[in-house]
mmCIF file of C-alpha atoms in Angstrom:
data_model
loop_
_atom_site.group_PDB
_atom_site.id
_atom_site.type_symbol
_atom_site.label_atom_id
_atom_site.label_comp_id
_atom_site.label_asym_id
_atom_site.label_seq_id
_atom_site.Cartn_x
_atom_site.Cartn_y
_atom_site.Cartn_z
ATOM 1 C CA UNK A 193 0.000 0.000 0.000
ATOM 2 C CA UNK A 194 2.884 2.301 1.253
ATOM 3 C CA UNK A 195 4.447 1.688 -2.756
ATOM 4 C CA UNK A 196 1.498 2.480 -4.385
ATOM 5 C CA UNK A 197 0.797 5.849 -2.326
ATOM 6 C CA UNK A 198 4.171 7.128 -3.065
ATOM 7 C CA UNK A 199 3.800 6.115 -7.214
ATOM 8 C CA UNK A 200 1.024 8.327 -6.786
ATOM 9 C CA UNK A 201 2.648 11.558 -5.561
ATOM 10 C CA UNK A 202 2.521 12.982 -8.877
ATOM 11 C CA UNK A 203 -0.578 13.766 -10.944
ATOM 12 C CA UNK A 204 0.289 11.112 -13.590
ATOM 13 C CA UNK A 205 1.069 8.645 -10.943
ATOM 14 C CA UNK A 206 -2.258 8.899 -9.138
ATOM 15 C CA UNK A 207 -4.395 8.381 -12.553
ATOM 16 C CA UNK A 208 -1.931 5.500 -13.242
ATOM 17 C CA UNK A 209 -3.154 3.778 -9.824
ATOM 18 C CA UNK A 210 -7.329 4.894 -10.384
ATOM 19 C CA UNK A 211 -6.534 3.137 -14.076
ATOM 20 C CA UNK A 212 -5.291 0.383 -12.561
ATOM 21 C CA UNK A 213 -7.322 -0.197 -9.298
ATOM 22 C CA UNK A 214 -10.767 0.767 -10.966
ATOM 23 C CA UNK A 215 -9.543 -0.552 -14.784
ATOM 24 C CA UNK A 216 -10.650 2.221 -16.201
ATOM 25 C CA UNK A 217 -9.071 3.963 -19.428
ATOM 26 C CA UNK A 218 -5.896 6.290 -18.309
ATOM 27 C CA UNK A 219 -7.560 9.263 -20.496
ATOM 28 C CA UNK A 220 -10.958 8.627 -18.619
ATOM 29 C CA UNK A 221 -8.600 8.308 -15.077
ATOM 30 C CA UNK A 222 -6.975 11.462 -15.976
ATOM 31 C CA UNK A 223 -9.892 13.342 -16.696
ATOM 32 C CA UNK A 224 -11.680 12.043 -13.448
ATOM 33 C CA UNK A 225 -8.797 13.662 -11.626
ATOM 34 C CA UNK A 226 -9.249 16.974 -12.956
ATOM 35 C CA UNK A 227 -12.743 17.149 -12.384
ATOM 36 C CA UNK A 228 -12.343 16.676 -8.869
ATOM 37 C CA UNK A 229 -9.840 19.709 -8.764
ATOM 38 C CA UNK A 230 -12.769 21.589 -10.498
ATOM 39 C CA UNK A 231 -14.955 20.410 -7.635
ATOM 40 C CA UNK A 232 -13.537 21.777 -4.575
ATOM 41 C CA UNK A 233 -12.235 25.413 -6.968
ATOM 42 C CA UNK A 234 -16.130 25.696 -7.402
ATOM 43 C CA UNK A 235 -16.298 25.386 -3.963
ATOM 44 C CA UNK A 236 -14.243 27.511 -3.103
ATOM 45 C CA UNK A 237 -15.287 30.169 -5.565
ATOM 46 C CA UNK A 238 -19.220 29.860 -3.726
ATOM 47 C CA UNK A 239 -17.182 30.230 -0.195
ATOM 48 C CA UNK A 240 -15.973 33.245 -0.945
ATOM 49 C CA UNK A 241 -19.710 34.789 -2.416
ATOM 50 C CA UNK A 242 -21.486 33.274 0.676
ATOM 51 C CA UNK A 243 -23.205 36.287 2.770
ATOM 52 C CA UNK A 244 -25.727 36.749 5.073
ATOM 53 C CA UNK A 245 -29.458 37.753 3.663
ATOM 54 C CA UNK A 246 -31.822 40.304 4.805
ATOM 55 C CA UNK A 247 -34.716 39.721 3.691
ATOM 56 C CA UNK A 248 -38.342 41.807 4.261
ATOM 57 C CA UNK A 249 -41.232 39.571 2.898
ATOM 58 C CA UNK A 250 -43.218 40.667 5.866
ATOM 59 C CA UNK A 251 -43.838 44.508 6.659
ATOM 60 C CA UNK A 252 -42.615 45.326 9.764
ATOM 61 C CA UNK A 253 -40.284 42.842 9.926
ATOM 62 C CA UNK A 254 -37.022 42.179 8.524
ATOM 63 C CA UNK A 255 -35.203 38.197 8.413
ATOM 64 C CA UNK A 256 -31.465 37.855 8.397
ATOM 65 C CA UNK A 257 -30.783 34.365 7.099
ATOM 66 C CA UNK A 258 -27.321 33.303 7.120
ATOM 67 C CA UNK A 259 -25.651 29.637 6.799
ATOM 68 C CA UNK A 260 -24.367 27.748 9.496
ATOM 69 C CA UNK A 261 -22.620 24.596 9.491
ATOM 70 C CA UNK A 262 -24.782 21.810 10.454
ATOM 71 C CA UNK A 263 -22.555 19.278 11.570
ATOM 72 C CA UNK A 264 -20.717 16.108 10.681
ATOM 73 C CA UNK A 265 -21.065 14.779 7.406
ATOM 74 C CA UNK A 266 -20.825 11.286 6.714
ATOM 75 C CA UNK A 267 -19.394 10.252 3.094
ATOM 76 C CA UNK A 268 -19.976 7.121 1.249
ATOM 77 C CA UNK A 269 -18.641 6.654 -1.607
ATOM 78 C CA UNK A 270 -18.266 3.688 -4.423
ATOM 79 C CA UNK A 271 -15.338 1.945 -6.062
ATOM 80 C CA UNK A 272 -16.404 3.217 -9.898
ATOM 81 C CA UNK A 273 -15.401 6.849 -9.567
ATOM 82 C CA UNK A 274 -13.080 6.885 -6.862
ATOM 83 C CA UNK A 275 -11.769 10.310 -6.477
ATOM 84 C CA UNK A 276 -14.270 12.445 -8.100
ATOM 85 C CA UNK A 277 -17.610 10.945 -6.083
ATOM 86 C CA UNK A 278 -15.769 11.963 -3.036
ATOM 87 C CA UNK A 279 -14.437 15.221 -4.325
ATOM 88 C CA UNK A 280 -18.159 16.380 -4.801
ATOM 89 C CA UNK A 281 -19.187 15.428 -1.793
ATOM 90 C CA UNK A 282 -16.514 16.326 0.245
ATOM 91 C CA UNK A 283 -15.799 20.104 -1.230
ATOM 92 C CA UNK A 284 -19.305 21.113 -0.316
ATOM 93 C CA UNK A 285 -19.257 19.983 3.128
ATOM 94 C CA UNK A 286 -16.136 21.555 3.710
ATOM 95 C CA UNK A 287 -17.151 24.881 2.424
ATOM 96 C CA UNK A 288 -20.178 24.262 4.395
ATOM 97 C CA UNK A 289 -18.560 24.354 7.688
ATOM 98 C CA UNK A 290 -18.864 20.378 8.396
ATOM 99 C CA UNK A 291 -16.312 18.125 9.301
ATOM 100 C CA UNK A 292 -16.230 14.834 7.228
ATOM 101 C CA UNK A 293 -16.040 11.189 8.040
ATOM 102 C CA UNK A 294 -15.269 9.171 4.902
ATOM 103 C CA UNK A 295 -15.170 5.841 4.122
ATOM 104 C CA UNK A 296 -13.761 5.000 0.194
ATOM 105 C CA UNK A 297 -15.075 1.500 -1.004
ATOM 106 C CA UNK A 298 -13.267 -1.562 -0.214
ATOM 107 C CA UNK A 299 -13.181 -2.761 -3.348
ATOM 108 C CA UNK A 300 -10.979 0.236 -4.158
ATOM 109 C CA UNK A 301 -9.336 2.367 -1.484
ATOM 110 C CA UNK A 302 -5.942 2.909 -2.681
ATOM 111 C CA UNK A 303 -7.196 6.034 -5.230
ATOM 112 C CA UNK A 304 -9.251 7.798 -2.391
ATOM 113 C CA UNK A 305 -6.704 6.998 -0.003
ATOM 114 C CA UNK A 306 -4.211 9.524 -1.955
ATOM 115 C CA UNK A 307 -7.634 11.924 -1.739
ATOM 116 C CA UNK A 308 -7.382 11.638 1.470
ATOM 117 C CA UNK A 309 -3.597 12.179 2.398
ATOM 118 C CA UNK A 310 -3.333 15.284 0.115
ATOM 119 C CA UNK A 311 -6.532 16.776 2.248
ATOM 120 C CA UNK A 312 -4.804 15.750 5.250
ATOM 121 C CA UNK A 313 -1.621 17.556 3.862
ATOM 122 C CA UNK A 314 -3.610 20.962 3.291
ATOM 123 C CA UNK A 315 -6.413 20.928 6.248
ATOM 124 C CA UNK A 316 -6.581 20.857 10.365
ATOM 125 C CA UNK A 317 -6.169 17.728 12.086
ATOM 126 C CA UNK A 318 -9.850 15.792 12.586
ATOM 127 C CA UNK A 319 -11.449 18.197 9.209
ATOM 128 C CA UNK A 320 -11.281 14.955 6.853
ATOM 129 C CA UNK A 321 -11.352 11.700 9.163
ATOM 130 C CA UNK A 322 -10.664 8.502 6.840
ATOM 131 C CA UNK A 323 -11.444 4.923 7.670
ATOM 132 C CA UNK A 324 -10.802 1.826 6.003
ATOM 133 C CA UNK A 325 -12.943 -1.366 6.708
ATOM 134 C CA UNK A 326 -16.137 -3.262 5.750
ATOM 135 C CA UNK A 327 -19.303 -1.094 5.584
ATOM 136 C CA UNK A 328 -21.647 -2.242 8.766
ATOM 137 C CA UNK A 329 -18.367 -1.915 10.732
ATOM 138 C CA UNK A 330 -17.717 1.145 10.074
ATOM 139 C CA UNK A 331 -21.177 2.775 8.892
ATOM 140 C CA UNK A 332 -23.484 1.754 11.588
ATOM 141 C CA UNK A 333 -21.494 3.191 14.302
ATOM 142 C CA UNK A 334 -21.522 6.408 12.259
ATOM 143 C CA UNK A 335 -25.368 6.707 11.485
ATOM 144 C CA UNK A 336 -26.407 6.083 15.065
ATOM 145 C CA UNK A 337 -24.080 8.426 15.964
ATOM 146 C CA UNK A 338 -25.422 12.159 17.531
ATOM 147 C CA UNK A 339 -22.855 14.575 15.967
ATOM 148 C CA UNK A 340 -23.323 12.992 12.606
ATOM 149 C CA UNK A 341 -26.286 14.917 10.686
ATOM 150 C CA UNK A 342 -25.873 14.086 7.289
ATOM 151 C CA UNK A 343 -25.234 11.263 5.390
ATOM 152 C CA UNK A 344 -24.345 11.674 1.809
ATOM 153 C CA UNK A 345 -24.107 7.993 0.167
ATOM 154 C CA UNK A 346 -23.533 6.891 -3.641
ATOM 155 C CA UNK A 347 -23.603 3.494 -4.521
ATOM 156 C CA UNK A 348 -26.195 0.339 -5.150
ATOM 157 C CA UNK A 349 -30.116 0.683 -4.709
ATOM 158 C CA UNK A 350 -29.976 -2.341 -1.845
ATOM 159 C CA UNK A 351 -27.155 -0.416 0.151
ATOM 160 C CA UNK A 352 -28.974 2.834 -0.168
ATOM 161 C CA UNK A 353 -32.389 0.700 1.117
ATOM 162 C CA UNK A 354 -29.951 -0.126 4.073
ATOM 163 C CA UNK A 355 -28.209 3.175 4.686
ATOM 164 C CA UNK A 356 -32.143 5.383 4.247
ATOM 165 C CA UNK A 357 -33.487 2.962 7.027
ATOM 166 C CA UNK A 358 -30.591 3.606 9.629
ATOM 167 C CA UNK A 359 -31.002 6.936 9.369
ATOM 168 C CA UNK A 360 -34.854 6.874 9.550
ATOM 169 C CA UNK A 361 -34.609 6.576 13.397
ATOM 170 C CA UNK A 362 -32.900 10.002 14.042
ATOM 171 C CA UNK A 363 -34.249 11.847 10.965
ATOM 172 C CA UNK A 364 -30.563 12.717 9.633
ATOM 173 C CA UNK A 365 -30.289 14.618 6.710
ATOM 174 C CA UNK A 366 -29.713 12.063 3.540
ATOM 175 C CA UNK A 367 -28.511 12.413 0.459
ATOM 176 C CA UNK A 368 -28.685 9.016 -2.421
ATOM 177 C CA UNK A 369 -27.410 8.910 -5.725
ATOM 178 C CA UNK A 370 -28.649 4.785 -6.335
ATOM 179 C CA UNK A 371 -28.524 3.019 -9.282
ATOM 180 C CA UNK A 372 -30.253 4.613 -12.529
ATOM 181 C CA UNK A 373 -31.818 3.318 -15.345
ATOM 182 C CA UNK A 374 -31.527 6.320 -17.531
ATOM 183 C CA UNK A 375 -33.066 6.181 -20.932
ATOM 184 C CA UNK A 376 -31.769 7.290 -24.877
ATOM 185 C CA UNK A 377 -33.782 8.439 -27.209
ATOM 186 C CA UNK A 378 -33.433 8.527 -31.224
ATOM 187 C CA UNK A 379 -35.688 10.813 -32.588
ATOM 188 C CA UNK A 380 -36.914 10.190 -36.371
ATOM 189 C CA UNK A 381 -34.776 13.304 -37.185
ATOM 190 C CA UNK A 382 -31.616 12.573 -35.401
ATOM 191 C CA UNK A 383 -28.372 12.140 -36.963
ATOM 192 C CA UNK A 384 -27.378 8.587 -37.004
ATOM 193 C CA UNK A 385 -24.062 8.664 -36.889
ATOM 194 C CA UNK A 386 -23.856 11.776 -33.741
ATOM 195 C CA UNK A 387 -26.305 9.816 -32.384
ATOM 196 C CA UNK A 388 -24.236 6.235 -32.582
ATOM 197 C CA UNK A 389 -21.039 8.325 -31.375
ATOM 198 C CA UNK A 390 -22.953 9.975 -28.291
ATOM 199 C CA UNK A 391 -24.566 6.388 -27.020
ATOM 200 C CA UNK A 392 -20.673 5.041 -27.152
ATOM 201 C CA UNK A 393 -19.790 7.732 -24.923
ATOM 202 C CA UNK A 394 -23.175 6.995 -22.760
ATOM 203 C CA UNK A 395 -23.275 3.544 -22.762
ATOM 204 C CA UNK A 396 -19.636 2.110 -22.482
ATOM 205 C CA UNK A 397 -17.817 5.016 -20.898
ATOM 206 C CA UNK A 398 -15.677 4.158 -17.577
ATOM 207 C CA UNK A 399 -16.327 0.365 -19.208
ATOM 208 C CA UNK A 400 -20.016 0.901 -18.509
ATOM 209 C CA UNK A 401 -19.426 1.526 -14.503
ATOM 210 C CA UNK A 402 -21.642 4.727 -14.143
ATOM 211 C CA UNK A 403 -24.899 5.198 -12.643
ATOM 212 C CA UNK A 404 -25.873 7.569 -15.328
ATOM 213 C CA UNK A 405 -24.839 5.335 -18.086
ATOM 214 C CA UNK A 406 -27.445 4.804 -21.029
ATOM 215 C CA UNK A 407 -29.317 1.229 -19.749
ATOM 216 C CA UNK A 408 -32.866 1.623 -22.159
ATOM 217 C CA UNK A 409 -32.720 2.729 -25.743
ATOM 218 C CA UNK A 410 -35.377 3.956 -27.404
ATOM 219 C CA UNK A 411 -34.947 4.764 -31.749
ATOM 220 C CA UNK A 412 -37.310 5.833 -33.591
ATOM 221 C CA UNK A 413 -38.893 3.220 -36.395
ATOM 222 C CA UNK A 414 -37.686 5.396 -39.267
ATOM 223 C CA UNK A 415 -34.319 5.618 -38.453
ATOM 224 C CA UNK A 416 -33.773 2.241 -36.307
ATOM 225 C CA UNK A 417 -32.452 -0.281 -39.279
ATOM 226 C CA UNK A 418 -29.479 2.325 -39.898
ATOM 227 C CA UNK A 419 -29.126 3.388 -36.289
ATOM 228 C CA UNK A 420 -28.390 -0.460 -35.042
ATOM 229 C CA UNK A 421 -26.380 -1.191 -37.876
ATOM 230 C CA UNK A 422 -23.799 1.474 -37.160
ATOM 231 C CA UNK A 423 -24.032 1.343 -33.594
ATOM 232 C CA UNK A 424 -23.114 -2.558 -33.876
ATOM 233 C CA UNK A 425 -20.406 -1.605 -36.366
ATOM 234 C CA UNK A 426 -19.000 1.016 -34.136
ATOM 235 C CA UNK A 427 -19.366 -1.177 -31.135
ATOM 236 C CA UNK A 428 -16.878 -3.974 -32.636
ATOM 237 C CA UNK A 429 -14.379 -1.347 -33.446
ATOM 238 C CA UNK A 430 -13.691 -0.684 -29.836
ATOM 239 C CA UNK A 431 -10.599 -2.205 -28.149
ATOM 240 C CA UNK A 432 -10.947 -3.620 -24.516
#
């Protein structure tokens, strides 16, 4: 473990080890690295704009609203994306004010572990608090915890089921991005071939590991002899 942290110490080494530990294409690893930095500069940018309101929707009476942190955040995040996911979940709650607890996947720590140790590098001791470890160990203790208020998970339908009923009990704040089964649609007007070279992207990016990827497809009768016939063709001209 100590090896591969230290091959990642450099930009190129840390997309080498999310290629390798996720097996996703170096361009797509790369680019899921510099998304993330685009994550918490967003962040910061809203930081920076964040002011208190006065607002007078009543007469008479005048409402300051301003934002407060509200308290630990609990991050859960998956092995298919395994910077980025906790990038944008992370950034916010630190501009937010709220200490995080995060637990990377199992499956694939070693990418979110370098997340974590360049946070570590940059923030106060106890703002990002990593742990390693299988998911009731370390989740349940978490979730029935009092300081924790939010839970922010991404991952499969039946963990999200499991995660939305242990925070029931204490109301806590949840956020679930489960799986999807998002649809694409070929109009009778679409161009075939933008169309075939979009679904690629939609369908069979990060080797079809996303939970927005393309999983219905819906073509139009006029177009749909020419549509499958290229997409097939284009589909065999991939490498794995």
């Amino acid at each position: 473990v100590a090896g591969d942290l230290d091959t990642a110490s450099t930009a190129e080494g840390w997309a080498r080890l999310v290629s390798r530990e996720t097996g996703k294409r170096l361009a797509e690893a790369r680019g899921e690295l510099a998304l993330s930095a685009v994550y918490f500069r967003v962040m910061a940018d809203l930081l920076e704009e964040q002011q208190e309101l006065v607002l007078q929707a009543v007469p008479g009476a005048v409402h300051h609203v301003e934002p407060r942190p509200l308290g630990v955040a609990a991050v859960l995040t998956p092995w298919n994306f395994p910077v980025s996911i906790p990038a944008r979940k992370i950034a916010p709650a630190l501009a937010a004010g709220c200490p995080v607890l995060f637990k990377p996947s199992e499956v694939a720590p070693l990418s979110s572990m370098v997340l974590a140790t360049l946070l570590d590098r940059h923030l106060p001791a106890g703002t990002i608090n990593t742990v390693l470890g299988e998911p009731a160990d370390v989740v349940d203790p978490w979730l029935a915890h009092g300081e924790v208020q939010v839970v922010s998970f991404t991952g499969s339908t039946r963990v999200g089921r499991l995660v939305a009923a242990a925070a029931a009990p204490r109301f806590l704040r949840t956020v679930l991005e489960l799986g999807g089964c998002a649809p694409f649609i070929v109009l009778p007007d679409a161009d075939v071939e933008h169309a075939v070279q979009t679904l690629l992207v939609a369908k069979y990016r990060n080797n079809g590991q996303s939970c927005i990827a393309a999983n219905q497809v819906f073509v139009a009768r006029e177009v749909a002899g020419d549509f499958v016939d290229a997409f097939v063709t284009a589909t065999e001209r991939l490498v794995v």
